[in-house]
PDB file of C-alpha atoms in Angstrom:
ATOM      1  CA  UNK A   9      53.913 -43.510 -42.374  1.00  0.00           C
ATOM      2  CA  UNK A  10      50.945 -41.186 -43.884  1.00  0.00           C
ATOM      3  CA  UNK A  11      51.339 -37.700 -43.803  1.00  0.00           C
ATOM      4  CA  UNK A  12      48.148 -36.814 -41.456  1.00  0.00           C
ATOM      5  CA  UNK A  13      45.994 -33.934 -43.382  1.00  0.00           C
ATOM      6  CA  UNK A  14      45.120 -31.634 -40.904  1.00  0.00           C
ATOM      7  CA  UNK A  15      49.418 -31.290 -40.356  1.00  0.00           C
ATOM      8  CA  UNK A  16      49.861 -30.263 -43.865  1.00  0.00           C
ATOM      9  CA  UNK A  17      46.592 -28.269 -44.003  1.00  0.00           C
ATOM     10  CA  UNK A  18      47.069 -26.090 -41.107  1.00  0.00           C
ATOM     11  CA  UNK A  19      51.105 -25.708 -42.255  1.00  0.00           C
ATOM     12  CA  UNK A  20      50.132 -24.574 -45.841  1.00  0.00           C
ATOM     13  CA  UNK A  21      47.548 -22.149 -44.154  1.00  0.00           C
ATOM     14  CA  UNK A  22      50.318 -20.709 -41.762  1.00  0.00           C
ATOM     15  CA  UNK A  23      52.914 -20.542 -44.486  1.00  0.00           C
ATOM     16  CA  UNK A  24      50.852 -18.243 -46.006  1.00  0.00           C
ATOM     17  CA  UNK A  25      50.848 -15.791 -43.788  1.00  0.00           C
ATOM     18  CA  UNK A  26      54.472 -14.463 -43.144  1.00  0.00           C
ATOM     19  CA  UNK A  27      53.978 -12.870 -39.479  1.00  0.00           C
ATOM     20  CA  UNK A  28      52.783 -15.963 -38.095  1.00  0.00           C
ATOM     21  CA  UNK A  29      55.302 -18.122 -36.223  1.00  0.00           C
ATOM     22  CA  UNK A  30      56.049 -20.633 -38.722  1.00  0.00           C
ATOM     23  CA  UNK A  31      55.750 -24.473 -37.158  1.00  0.00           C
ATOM     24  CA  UNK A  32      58.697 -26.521 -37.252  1.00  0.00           C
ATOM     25  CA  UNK A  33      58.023 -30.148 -38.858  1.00  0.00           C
ATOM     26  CA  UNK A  34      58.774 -32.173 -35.996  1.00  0.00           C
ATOM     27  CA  UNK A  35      55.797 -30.074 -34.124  1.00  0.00           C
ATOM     28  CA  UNK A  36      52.557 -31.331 -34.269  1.00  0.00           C
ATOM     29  CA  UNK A  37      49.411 -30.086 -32.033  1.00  0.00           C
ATOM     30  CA  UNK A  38      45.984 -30.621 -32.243  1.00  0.00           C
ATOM     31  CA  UNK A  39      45.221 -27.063 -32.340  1.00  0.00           C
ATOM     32  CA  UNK A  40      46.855 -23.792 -34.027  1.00  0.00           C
ATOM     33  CA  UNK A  41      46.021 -20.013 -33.251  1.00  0.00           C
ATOM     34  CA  UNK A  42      46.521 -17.308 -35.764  1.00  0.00           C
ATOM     35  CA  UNK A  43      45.995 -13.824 -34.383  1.00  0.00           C
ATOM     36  CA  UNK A  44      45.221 -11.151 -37.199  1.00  0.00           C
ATOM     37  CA  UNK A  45      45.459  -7.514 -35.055  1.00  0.00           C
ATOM     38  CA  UNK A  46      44.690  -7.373 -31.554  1.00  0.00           C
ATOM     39  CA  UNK A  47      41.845  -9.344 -30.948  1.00  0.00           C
ATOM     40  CA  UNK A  48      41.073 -10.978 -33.786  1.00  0.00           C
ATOM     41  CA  UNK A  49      42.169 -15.080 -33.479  1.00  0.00           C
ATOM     42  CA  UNK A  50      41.276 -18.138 -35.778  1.00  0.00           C
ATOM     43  CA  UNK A  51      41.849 -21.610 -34.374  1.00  0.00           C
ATOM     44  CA  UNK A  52      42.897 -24.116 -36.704  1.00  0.00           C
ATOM     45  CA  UNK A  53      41.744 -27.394 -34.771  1.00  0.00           C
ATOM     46  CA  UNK A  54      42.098 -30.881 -35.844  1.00  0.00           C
ATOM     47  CA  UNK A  55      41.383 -32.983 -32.470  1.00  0.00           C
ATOM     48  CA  UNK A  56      38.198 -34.618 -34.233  1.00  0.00           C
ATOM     49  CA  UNK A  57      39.682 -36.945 -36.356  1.00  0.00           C
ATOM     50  CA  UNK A  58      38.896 -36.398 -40.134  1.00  0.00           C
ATOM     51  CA  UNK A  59      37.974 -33.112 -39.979  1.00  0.00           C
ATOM     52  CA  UNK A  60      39.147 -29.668 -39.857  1.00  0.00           C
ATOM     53  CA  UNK A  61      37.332 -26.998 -37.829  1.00  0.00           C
ATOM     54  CA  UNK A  62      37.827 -23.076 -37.993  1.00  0.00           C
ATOM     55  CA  UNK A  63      36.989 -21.106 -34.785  1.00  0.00           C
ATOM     56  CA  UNK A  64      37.406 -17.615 -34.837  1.00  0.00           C
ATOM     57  CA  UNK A  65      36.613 -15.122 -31.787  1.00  0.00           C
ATOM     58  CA  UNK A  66      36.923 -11.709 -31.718  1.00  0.00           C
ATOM     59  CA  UNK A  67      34.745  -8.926 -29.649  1.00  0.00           C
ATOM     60  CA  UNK A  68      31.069  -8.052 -30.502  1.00  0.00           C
ATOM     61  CA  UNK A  69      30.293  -4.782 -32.433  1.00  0.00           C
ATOM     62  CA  UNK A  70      28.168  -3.486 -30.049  1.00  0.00           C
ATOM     63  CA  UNK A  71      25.385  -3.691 -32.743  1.00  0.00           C
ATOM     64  CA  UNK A  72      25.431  -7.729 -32.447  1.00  0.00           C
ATOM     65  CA  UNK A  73      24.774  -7.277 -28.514  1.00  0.00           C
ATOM     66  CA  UNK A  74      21.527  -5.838 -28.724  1.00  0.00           C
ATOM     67  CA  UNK A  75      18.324  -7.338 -29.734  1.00  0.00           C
ATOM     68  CA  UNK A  76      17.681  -7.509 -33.272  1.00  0.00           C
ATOM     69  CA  UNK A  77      21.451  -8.298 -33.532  1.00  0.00           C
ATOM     70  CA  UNK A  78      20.803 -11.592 -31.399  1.00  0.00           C
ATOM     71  CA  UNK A  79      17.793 -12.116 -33.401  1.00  0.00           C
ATOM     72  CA  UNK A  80      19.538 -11.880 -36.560  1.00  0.00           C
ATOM     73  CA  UNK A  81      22.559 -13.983 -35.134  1.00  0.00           C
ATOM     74  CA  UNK A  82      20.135 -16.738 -34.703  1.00  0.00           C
ATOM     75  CA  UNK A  83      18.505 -15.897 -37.708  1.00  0.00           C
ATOM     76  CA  UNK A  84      21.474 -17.001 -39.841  1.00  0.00           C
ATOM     77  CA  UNK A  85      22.494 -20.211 -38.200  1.00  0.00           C
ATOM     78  CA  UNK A  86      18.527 -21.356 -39.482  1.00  0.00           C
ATOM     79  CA  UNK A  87      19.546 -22.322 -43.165  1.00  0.00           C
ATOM     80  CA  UNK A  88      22.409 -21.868 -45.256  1.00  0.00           C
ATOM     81  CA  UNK A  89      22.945 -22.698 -48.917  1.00  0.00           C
ATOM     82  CA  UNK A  90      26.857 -21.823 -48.217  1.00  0.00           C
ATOM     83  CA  UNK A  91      28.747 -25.305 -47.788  1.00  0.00           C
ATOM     84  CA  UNK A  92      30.361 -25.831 -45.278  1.00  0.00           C
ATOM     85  CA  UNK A  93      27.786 -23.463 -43.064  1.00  0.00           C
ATOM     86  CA  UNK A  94      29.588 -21.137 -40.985  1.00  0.00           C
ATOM     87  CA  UNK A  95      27.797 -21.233 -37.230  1.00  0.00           C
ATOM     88  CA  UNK A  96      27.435 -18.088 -35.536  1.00  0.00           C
ATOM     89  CA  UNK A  97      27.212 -17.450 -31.662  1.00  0.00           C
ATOM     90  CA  UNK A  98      27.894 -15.314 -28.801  1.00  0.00           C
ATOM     91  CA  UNK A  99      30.080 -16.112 -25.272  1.00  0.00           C
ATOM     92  CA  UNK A 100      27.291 -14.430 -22.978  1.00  0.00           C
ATOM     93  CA  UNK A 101      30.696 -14.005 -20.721  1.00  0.00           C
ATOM     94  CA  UNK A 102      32.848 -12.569 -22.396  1.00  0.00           C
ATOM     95  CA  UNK A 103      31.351 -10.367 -25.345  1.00  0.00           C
ATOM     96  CA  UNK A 104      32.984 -12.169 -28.370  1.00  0.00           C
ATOM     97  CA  UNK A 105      31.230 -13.207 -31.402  1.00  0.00           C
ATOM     98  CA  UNK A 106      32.234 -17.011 -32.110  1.00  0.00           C
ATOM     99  CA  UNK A 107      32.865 -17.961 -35.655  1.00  0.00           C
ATOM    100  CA  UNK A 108      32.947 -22.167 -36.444  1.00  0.00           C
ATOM    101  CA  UNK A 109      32.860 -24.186 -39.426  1.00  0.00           C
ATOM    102  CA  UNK A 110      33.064 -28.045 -39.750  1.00  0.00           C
ATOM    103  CA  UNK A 111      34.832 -29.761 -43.124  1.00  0.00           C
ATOM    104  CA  UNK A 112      36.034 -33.523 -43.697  1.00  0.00           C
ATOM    105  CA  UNK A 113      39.541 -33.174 -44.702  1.00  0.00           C
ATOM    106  CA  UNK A 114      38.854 -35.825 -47.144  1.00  0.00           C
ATOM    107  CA  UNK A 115      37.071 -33.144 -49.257  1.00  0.00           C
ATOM    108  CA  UNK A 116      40.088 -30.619 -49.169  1.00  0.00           C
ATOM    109  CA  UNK A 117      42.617 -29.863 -51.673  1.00  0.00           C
ATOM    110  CA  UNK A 118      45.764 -27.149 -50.302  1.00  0.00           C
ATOM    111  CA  UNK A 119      43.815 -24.857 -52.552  1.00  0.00           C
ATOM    112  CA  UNK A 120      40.151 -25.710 -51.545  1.00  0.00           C
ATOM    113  CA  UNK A 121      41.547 -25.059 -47.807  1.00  0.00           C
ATOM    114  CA  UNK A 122      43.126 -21.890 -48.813  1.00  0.00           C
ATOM    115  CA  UNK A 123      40.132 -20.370 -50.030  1.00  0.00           C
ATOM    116  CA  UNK A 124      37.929 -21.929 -47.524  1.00  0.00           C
ATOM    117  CA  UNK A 125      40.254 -20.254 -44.969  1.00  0.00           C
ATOM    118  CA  UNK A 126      40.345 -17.186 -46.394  1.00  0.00           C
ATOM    119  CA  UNK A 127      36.529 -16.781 -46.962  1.00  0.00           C
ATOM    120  CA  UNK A 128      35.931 -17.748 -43.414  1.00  0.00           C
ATOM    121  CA  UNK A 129      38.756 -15.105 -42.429  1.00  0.00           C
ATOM    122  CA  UNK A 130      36.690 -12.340 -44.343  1.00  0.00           C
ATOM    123  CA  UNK A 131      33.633 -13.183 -42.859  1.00  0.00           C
ATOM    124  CA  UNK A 132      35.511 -13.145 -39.260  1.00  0.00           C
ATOM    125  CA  UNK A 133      37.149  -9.578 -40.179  1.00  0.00           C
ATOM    126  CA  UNK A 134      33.901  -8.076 -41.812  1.00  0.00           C
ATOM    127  CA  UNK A 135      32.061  -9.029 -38.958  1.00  0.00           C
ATOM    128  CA  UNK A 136      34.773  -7.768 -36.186  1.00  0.00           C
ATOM    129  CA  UNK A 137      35.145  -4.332 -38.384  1.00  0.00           C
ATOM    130  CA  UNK A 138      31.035  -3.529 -38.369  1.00  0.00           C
ATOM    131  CA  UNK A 139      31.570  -4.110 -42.635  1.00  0.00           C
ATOM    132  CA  UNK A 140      28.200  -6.254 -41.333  1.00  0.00           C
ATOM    133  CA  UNK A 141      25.807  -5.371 -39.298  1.00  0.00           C
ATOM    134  CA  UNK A 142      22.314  -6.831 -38.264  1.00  0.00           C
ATOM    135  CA  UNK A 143      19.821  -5.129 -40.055  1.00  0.00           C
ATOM    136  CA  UNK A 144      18.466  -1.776 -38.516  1.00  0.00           C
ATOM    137  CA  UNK A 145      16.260  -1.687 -36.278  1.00  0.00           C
ATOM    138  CA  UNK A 146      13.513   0.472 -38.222  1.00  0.00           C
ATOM    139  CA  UNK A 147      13.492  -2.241 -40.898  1.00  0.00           C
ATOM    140  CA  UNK A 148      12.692  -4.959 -38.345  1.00  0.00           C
ATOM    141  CA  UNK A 149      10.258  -2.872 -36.129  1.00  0.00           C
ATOM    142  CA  UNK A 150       7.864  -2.277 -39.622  1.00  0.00           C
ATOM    143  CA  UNK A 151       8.014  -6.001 -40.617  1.00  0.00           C
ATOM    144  CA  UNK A 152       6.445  -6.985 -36.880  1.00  0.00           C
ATOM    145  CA  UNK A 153       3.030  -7.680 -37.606  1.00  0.00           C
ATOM    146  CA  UNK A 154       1.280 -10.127 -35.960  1.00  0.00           C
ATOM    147  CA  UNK A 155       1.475 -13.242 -38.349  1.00  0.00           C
ATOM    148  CA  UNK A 156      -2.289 -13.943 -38.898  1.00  0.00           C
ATOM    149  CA  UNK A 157      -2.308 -10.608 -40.847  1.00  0.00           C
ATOM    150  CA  UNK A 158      -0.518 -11.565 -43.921  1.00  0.00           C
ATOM    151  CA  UNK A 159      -0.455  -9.848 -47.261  1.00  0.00           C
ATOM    152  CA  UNK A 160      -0.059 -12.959 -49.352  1.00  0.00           C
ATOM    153  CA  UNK A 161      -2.937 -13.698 -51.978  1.00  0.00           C
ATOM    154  CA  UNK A 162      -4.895 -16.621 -51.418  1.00  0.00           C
ATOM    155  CA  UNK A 163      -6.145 -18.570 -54.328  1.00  0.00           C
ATOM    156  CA  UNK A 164      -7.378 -22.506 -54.468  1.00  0.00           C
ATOM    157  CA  UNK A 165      -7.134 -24.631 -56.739  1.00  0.00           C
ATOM    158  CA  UNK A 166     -10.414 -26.282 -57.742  1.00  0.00           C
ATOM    159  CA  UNK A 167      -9.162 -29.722 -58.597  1.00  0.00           C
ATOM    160  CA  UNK A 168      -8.588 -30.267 -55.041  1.00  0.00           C
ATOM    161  CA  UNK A 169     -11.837 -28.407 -53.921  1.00  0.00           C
ATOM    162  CA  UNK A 170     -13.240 -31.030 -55.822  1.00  0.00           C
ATOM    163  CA  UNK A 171     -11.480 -33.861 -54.674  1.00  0.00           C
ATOM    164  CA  UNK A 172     -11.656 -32.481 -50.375  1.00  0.00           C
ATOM    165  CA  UNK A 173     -15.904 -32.922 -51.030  1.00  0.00           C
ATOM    166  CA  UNK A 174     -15.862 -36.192 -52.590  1.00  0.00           C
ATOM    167  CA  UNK A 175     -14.500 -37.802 -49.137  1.00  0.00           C
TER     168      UNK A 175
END
């Protein structure tokens, strides 16, 4: 019988990290939770077949709770060139700030997943410990000018000038 990947993934993850209850090999669960100090949890979850995902949740700087840190939230979950993207969000409910990224397994090695753990784990704690913040507020109130008003030069080209009168 095949070893299944997300098993040996999410054991070589948790064997790296000595406080962590270490899994016994007969175990096997769709989902893992590592808690790094009080409030700070990453899910390891392999229910979707072929795929690992990351969760982490911890509770909003206050920063992120206010408007521009919404608008900034939302601002980074536009485009990416980081693969796999990490997804930001919000639970409204409860406060936290929700951390998720999406890989095929097929494209993981143990050390690809090790240091596509940890990266996601420094983004989690950098976020949770205010290291980043949404930009400040005076920065985004000068940039609010209505669009029409732009300060980009405008130059055509004459070619198509040309070719726009012809029709």
């Amino acid at each position: 019988m095949q070893a299944d990947p997300f098993q040996s993934f999410a054991r070589f993850i948790i064997k790296q990290y000595p406080d962590t209850p270490q899994i016994h090999e007969a175990e096997k669960h769709p989902v893992y939770l590592l808690t790094f100090g009080a409030d700070l949890d990453i899910h390891l979850i392999g229910s979707q077949s072929g795929y690992l995902n990351l969760v982490a949740t911890f509770p909003a700087p206050k920063a992120w709770l206010e408007l521009d840190g919404l608008r900034a939230l939302l601002a980074e979950n536009i485009f990416s060139l980081q693969h796999p993207q990490i997804i930001l969000g919000l639970d409204a409910a409860s406060g936290k700030l929700v951390l998720s990224l999406r890989q095929p397994l097929a494209e993981l090695s143990d050390e690809s997943v090790l240091s596509l753990f940890e990266a996601f784990l420094r983004q989690a704690i950098d976020l949770h410990s205010g290291k980043i913040l949404p930009p400040s507020t005076t920065s985004a109130e000068s940039s609010r000018e209505p669009l029409s008003k732009t300060r980009l030069q405008v130059t055509n080209n004459p070619s198509s000038l040309k070719e726009k009168s012809r029709a």
